[in-house]
mmCIF file of C-alpha atoms in Angstrom:
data_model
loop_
_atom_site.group_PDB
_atom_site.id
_atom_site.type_symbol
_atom_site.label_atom_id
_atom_site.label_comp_id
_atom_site.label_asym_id
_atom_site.label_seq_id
_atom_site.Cartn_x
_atom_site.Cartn_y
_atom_site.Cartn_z
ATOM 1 C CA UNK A 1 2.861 -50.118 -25.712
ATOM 2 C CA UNK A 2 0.805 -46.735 -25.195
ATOM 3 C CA UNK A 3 2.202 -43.698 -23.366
ATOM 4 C CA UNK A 4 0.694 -43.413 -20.348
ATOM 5 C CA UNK A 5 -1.250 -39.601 -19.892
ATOM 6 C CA UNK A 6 -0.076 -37.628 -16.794
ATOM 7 C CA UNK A 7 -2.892 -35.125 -15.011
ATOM 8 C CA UNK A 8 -2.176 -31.477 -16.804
ATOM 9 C CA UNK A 9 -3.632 -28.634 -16.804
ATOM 10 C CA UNK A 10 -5.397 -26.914 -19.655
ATOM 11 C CA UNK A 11 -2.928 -24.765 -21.075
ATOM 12 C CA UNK A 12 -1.345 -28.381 -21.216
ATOM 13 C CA UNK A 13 1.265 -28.057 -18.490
ATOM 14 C CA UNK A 14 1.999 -31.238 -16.477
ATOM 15 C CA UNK A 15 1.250 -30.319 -12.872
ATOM 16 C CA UNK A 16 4.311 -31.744 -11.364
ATOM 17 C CA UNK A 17 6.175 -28.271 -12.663
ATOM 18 C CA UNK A 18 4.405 -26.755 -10.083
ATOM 19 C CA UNK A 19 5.326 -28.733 -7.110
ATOM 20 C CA UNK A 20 8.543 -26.205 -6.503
ATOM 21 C CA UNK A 21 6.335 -23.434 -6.729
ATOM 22 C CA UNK A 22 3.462 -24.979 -3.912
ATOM 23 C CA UNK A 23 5.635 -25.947 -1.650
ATOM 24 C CA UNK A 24 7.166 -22.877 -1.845
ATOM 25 C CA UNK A 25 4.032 -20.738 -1.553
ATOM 26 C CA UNK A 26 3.233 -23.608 1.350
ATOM 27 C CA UNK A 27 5.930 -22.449 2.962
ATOM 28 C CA UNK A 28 6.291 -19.086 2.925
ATOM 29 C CA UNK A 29 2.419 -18.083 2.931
ATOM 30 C CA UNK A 30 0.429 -20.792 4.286
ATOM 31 C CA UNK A 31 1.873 -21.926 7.253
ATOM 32 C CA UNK A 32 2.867 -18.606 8.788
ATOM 33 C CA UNK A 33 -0.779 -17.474 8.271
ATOM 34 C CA UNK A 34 -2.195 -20.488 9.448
ATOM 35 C CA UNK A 35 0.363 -19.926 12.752
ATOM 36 C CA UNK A 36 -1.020 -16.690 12.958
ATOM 37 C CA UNK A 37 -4.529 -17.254 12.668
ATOM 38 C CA UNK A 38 -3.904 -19.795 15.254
ATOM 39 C CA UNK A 39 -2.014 -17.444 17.611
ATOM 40 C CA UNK A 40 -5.227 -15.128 17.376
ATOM 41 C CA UNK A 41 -7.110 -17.752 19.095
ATOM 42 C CA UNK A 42 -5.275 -17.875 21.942
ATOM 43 C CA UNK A 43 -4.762 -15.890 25.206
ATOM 44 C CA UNK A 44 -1.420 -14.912 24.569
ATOM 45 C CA UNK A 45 0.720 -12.390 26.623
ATOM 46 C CA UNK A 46 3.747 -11.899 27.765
ATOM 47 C CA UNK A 47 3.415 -14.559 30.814
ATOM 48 C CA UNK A 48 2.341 -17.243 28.302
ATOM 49 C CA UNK A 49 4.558 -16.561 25.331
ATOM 50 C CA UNK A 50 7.070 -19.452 26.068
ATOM 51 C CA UNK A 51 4.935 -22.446 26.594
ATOM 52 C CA UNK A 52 2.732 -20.633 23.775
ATOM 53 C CA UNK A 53 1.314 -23.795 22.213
ATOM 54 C CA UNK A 54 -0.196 -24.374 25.827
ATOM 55 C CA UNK A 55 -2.047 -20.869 26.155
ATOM 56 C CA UNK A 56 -5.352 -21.045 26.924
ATOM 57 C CA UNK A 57 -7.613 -21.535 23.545
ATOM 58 C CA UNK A 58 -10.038 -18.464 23.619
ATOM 59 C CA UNK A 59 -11.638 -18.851 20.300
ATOM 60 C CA UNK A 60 -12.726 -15.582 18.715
ATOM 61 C CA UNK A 61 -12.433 -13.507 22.466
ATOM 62 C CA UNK A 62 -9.079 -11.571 20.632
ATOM 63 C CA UNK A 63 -11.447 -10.642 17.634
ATOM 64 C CA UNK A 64 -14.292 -9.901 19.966
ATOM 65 C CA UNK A 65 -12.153 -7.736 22.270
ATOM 66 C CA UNK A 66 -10.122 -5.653 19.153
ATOM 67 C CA UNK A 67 -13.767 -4.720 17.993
ATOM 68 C CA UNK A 68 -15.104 -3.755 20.983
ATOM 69 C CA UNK A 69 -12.981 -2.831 23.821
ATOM 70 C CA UNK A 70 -9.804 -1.104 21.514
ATOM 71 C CA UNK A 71 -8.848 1.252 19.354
ATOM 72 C CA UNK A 72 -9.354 -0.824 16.294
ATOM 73 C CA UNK A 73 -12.091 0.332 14.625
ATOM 74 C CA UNK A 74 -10.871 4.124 14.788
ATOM 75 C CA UNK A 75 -7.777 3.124 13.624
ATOM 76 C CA UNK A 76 -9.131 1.908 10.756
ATOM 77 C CA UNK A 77 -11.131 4.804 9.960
ATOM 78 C CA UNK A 78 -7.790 6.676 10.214
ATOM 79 C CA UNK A 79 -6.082 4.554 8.116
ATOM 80 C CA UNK A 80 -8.679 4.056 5.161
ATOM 81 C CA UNK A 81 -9.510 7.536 5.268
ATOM 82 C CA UNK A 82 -5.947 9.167 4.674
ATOM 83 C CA UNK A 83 -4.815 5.591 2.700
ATOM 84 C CA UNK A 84 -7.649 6.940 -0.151
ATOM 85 C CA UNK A 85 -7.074 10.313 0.100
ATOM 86 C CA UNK A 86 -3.084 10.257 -0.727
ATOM 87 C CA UNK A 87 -3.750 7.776 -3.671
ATOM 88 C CA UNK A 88 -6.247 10.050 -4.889
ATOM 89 C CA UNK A 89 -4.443 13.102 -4.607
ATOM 90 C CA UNK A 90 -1.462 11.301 -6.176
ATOM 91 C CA UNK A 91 -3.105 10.407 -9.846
ATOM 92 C CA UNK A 92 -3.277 14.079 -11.296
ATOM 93 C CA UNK A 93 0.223 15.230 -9.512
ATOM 94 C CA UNK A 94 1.626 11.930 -11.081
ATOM 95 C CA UNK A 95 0.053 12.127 -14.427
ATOM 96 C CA UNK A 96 1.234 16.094 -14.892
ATOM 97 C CA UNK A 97 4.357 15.213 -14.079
ATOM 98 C CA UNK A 98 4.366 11.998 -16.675
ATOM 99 C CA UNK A 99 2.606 14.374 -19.316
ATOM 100 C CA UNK A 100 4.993 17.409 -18.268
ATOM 101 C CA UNK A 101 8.266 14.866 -18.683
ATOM 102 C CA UNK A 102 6.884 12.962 -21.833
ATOM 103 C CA UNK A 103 8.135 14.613 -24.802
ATOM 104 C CA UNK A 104 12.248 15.040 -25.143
ATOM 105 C CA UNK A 105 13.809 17.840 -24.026
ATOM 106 C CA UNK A 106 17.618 19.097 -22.663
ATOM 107 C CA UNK A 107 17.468 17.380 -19.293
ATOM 108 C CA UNK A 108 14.607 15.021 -19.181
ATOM 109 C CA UNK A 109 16.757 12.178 -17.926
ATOM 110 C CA UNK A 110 18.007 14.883 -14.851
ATOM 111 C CA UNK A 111 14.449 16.171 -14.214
ATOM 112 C CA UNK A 112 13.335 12.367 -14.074
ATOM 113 C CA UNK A 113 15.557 11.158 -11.535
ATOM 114 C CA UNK A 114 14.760 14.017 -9.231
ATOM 115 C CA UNK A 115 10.876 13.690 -9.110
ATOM 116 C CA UNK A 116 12.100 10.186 -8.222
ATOM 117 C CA UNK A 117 13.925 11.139 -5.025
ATOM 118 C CA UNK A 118 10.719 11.335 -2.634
ATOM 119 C CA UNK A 119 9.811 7.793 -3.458
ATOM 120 C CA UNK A 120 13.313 6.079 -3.391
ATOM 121 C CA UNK A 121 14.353 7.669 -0.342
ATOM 122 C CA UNK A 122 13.985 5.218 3.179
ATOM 123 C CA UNK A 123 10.496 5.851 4.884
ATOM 124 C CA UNK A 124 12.842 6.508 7.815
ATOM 125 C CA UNK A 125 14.460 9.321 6.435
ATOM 126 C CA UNK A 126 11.475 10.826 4.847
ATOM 127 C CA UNK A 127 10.160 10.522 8.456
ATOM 128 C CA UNK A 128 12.986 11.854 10.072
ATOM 129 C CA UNK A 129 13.524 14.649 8.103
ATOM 130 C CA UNK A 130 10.072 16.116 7.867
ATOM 131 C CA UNK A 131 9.817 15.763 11.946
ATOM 132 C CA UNK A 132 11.926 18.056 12.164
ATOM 133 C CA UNK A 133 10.177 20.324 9.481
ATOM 134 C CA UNK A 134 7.042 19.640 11.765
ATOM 135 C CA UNK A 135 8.727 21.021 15.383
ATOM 136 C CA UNK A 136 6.740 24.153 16.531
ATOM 137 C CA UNK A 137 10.214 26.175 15.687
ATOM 138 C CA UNK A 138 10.716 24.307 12.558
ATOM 139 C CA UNK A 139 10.551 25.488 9.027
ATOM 140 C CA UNK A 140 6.723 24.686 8.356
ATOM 141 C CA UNK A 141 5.852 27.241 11.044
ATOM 142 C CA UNK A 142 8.082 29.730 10.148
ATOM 143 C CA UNK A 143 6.916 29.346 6.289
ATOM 144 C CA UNK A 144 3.332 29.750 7.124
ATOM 145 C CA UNK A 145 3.698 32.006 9.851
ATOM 146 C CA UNK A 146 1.594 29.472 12.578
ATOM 147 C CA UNK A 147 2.750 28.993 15.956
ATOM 148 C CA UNK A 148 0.671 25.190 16.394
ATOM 149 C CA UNK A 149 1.867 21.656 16.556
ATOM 150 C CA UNK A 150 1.986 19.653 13.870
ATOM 151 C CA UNK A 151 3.616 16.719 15.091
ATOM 152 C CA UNK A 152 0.105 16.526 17.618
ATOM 153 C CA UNK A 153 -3.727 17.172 17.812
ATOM 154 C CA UNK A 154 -6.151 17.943 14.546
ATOM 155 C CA UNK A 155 -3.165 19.028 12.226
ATOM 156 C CA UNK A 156 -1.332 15.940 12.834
ATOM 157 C CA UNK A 157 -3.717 14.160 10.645
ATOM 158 C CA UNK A 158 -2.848 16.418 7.504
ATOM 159 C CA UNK A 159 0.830 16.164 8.227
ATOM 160 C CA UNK A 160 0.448 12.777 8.025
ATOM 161 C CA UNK A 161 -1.283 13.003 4.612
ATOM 162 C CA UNK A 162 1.112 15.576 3.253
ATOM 163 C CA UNK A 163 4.643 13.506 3.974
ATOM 164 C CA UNK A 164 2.916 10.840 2.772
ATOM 165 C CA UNK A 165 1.435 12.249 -0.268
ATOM 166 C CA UNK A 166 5.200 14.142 -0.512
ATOM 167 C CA UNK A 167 6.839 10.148 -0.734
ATOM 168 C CA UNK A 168 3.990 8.121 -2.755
ATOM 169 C CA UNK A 169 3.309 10.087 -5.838
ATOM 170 C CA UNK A 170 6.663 9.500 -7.834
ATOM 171 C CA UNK A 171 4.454 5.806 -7.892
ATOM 172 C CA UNK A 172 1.779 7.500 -9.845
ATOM 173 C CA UNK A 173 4.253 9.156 -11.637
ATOM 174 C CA UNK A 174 6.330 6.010 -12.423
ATOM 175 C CA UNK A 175 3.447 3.719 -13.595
ATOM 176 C CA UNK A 176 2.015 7.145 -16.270
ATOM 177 C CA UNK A 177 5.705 7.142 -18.028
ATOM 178 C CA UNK A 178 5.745 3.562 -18.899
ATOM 179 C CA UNK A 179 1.977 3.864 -19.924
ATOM 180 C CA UNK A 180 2.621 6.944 -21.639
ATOM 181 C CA UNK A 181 5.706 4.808 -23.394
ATOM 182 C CA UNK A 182 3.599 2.660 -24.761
ATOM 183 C CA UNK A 183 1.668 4.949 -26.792
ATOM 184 C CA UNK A 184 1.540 4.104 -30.731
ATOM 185 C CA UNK A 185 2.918 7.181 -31.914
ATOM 186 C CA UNK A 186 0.533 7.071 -35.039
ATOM 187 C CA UNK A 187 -2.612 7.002 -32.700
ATOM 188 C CA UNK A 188 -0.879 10.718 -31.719
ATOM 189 C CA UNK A 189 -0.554 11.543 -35.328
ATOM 190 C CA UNK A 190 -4.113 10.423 -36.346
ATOM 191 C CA UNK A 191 -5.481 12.153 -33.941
ATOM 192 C CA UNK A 192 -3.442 15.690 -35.338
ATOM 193 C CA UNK A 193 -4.669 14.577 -38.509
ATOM 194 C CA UNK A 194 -8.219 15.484 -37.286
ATOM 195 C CA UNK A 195 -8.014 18.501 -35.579
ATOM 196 C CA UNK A 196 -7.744 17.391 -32.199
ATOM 197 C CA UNK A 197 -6.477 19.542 -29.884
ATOM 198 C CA UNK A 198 -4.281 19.545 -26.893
ATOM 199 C CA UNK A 199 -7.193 19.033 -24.195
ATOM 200 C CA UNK A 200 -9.056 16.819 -26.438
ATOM 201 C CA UNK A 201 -5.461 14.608 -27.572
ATOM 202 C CA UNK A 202 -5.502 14.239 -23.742
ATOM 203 C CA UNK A 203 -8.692 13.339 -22.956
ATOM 204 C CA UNK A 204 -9.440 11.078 -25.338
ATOM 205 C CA UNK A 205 -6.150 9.575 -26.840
ATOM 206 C CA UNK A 206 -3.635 9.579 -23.801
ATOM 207 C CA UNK A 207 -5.612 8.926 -20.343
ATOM 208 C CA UNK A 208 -8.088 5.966 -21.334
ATOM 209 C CA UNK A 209 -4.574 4.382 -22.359
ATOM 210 C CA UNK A 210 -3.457 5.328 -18.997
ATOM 211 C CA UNK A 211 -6.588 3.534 -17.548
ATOM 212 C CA UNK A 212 -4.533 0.039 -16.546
ATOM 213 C CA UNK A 213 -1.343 2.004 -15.166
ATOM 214 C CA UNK A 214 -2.918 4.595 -13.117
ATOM 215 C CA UNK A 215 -5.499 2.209 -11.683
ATOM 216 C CA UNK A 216 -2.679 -0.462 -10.652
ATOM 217 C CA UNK A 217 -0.776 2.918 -9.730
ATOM 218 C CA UNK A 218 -4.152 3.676 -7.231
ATOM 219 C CA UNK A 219 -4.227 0.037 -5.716
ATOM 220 C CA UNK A 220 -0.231 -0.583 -5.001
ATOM 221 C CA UNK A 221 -0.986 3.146 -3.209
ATOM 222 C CA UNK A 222 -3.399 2.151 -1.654
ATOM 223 C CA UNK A 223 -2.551 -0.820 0.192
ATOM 224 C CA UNK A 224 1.244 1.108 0.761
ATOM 225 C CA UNK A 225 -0.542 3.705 2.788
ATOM 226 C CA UNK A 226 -2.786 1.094 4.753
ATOM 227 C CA UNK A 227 0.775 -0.892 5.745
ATOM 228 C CA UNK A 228 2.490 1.828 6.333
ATOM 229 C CA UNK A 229 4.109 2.012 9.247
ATOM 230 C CA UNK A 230 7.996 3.274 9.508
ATOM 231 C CA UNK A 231 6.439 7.069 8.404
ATOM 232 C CA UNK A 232 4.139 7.548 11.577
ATOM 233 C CA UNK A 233 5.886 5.849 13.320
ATOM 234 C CA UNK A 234 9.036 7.974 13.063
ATOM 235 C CA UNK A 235 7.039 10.903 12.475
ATOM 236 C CA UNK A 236 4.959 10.693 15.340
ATOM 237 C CA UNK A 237 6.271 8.096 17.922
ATOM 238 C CA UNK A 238 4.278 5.547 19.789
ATOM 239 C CA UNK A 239 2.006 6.300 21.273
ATOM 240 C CA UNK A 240 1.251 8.478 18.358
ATOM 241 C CA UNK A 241 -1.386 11.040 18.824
ATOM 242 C CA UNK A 242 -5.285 9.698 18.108
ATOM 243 C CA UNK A 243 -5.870 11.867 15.153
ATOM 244 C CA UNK A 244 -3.030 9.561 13.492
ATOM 245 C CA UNK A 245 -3.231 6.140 15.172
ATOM 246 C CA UNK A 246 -3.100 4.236 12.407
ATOM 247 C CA UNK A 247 -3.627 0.164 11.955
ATOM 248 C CA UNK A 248 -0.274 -0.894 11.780
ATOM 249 C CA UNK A 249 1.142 1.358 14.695
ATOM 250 C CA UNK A 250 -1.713 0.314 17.138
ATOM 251 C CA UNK A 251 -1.138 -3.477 16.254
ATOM 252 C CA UNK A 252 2.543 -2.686 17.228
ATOM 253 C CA UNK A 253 1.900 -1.275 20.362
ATOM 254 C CA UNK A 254 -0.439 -4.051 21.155
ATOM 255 C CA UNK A 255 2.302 -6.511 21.039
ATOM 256 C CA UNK A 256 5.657 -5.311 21.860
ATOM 257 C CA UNK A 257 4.192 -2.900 24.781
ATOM 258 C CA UNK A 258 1.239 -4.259 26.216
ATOM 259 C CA UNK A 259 2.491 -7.225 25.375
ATOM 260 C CA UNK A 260 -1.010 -8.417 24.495
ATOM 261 C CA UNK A 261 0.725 -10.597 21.170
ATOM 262 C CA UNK A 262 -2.581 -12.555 20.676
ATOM 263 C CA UNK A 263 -4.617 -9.364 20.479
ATOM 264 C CA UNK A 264 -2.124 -7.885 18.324
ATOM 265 C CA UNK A 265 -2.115 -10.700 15.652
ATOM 266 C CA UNK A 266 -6.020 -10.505 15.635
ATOM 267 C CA UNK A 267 -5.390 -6.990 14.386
ATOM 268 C CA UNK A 268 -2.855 -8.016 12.434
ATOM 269 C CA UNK A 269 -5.751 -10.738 11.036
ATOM 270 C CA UNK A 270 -8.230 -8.254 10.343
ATOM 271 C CA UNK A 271 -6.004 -5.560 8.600
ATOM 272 C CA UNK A 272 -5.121 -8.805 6.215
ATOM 273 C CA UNK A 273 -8.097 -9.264 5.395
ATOM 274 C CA UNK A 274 -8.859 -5.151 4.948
ATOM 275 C CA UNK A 275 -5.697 -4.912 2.134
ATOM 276 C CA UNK A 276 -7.315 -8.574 0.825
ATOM 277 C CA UNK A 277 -10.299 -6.861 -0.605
ATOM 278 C CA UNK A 278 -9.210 -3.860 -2.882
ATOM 279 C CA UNK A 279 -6.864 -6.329 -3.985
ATOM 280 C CA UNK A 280 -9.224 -9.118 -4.700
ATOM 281 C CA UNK A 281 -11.100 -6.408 -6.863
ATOM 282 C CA UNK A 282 -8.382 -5.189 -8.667
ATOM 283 C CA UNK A 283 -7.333 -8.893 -9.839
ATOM 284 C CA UNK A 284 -10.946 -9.638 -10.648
ATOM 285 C CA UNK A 285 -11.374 -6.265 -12.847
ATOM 286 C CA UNK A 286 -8.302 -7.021 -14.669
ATOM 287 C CA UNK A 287 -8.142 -10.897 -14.549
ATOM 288 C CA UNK A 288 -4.906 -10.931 -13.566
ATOM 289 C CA UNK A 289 -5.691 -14.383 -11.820
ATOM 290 C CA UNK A 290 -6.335 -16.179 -15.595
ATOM 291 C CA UNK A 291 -3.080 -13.914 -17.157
ATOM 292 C CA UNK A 292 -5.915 -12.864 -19.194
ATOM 293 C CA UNK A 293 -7.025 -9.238 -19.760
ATOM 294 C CA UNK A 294 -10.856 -8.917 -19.948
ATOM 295 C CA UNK A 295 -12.380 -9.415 -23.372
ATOM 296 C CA UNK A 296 -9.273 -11.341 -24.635
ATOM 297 C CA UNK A 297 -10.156 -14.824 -25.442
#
């Protein structure tokens, strides 16, 4: 009698061990967005929110009215715009502080945990604590010898970017170490062997095997900043200042005080589909979708 062959996949795999794992991701990712993208199509408010399957169907007027007649597109400038420059700024603070920390010395495992602290600490203590660094009395004034507001108008935008630059490097930092780990120590010694300098041990020896890590390090910072919303939002309060309404805080104060909770989940759509594309990139460049790094066969 002859076995009878069952579907598989190429790697030879039997689909059925993936059924936990679909239903799973069914569960958990597809059928709230699908919810959501069907919420976004709907005149939904705060009249309407408990008979909400029977709100009026408005197609794409929610999309339509984000684009046009909000804050939206601002508050994605705002967002992109400080989102890239605090990952940027984070890759050299983070890899001088990997190089700095790299070779053993009395205390590493002391001076490690403390560059730490920023990025372990709650965003709502990081937030709280540098408000009150940012009050026109506070300590930033008094250090710089300025009398303006932080916490409000042009500066508020660079406040923003310095807490969060202040909490989101240790990331950078993080990712170099266990790059710089990985290292063969006889690449290092090779390299002594002919002639090579500090500079040129760096530049050509230690960061393009830092190339994987940092970049990873640039896109988890990335999308971070562009979600981010306990920082401003304890920073700043709602409704936050303009120079700092970011995505996340305006989609917040679309639905839980205007009420306006089909609005807000078309926001809520779009800035999906914003954070979908670096990371779309990033899996393509490193074909993390096959579990396959480029040229390996």
């Amino acid at each position: 009698m002859s076995e009878r062959r069952r579907p598989a996949t190429r790697q030879g795999r039997p689909l059925w061990m993936f059924l936990p794992g679909g239903v799973l991701t069914l569960l958990v990712i597809v059928v709230p967005l699908a919810v959501a993208l069907y919420i976004s199509l709907l005149d939904l408010d705060q009249y309407s929110i408990r008979e909400w399957v029977g709100a009026d169907f408005i197609a794409f007027d929610n999309y339509v009215e984000a684009v046009r007649d909000s804050h939206l597109v601002h508050a994605i400038g705002i967002s992109l715009g400080y989102s890239a420059l605090v990952s940027l700024a984070c890759v050299p603070l983070g890899l001088a502080a990997a190089i700095a920390t790299q070779d053993r010395f009395r205390g590493r495992g002391l001076v490690r945990s403390i560059l730490l602290i920023p990025y372990v600490l709650p965003a709502f203590v990081v937030g709280s604590t540098w408000r009150i660094i940012f009050q026109p009395d506070g300590i930033a004034n008094r250090v710089l010898g300025t009398d303006g507001l932080w916490l409000n108008g042009p500066r508020s935008f660079w406040a923003l970017v310095l807490v969060q630059l202040w909490s989101g490097w240790p990331l950078v930092y993080l990712l170099a170490a266990a790059g710089l780990q990985s290292v063969d120590a006889s690449v290092h010694e090779a390299a002594a062997l002919d002639g090579a300098g500090w500079w040129a041990k760096l530049r050509y020896v230690v960061l393009p095997q830092l190339r994987g890590p940092v970049s990873l390090a640039l896109v988890i910072s990335f999308l971070h900043n562009v979600n981010s919303f306990t920082l401003p939002f304890v920073l700043f309060g709602v409704p936050s200042p303009v120079d700092v309404e970011v995505l996340p805080v305006l989609t917040y104060v679309e639905s839980f005080q205007n009420f306006e909770f089909g609005l807000s989940v078309a926001m809520a759509v779009i800035s999906l589909v914003l954070v979908a594309i670096p990371m779309a990139v990033y899996l393509r460049a490193v074909r993390l979708d096959t579990g396959r790094e480029r040229g390996s066969r």
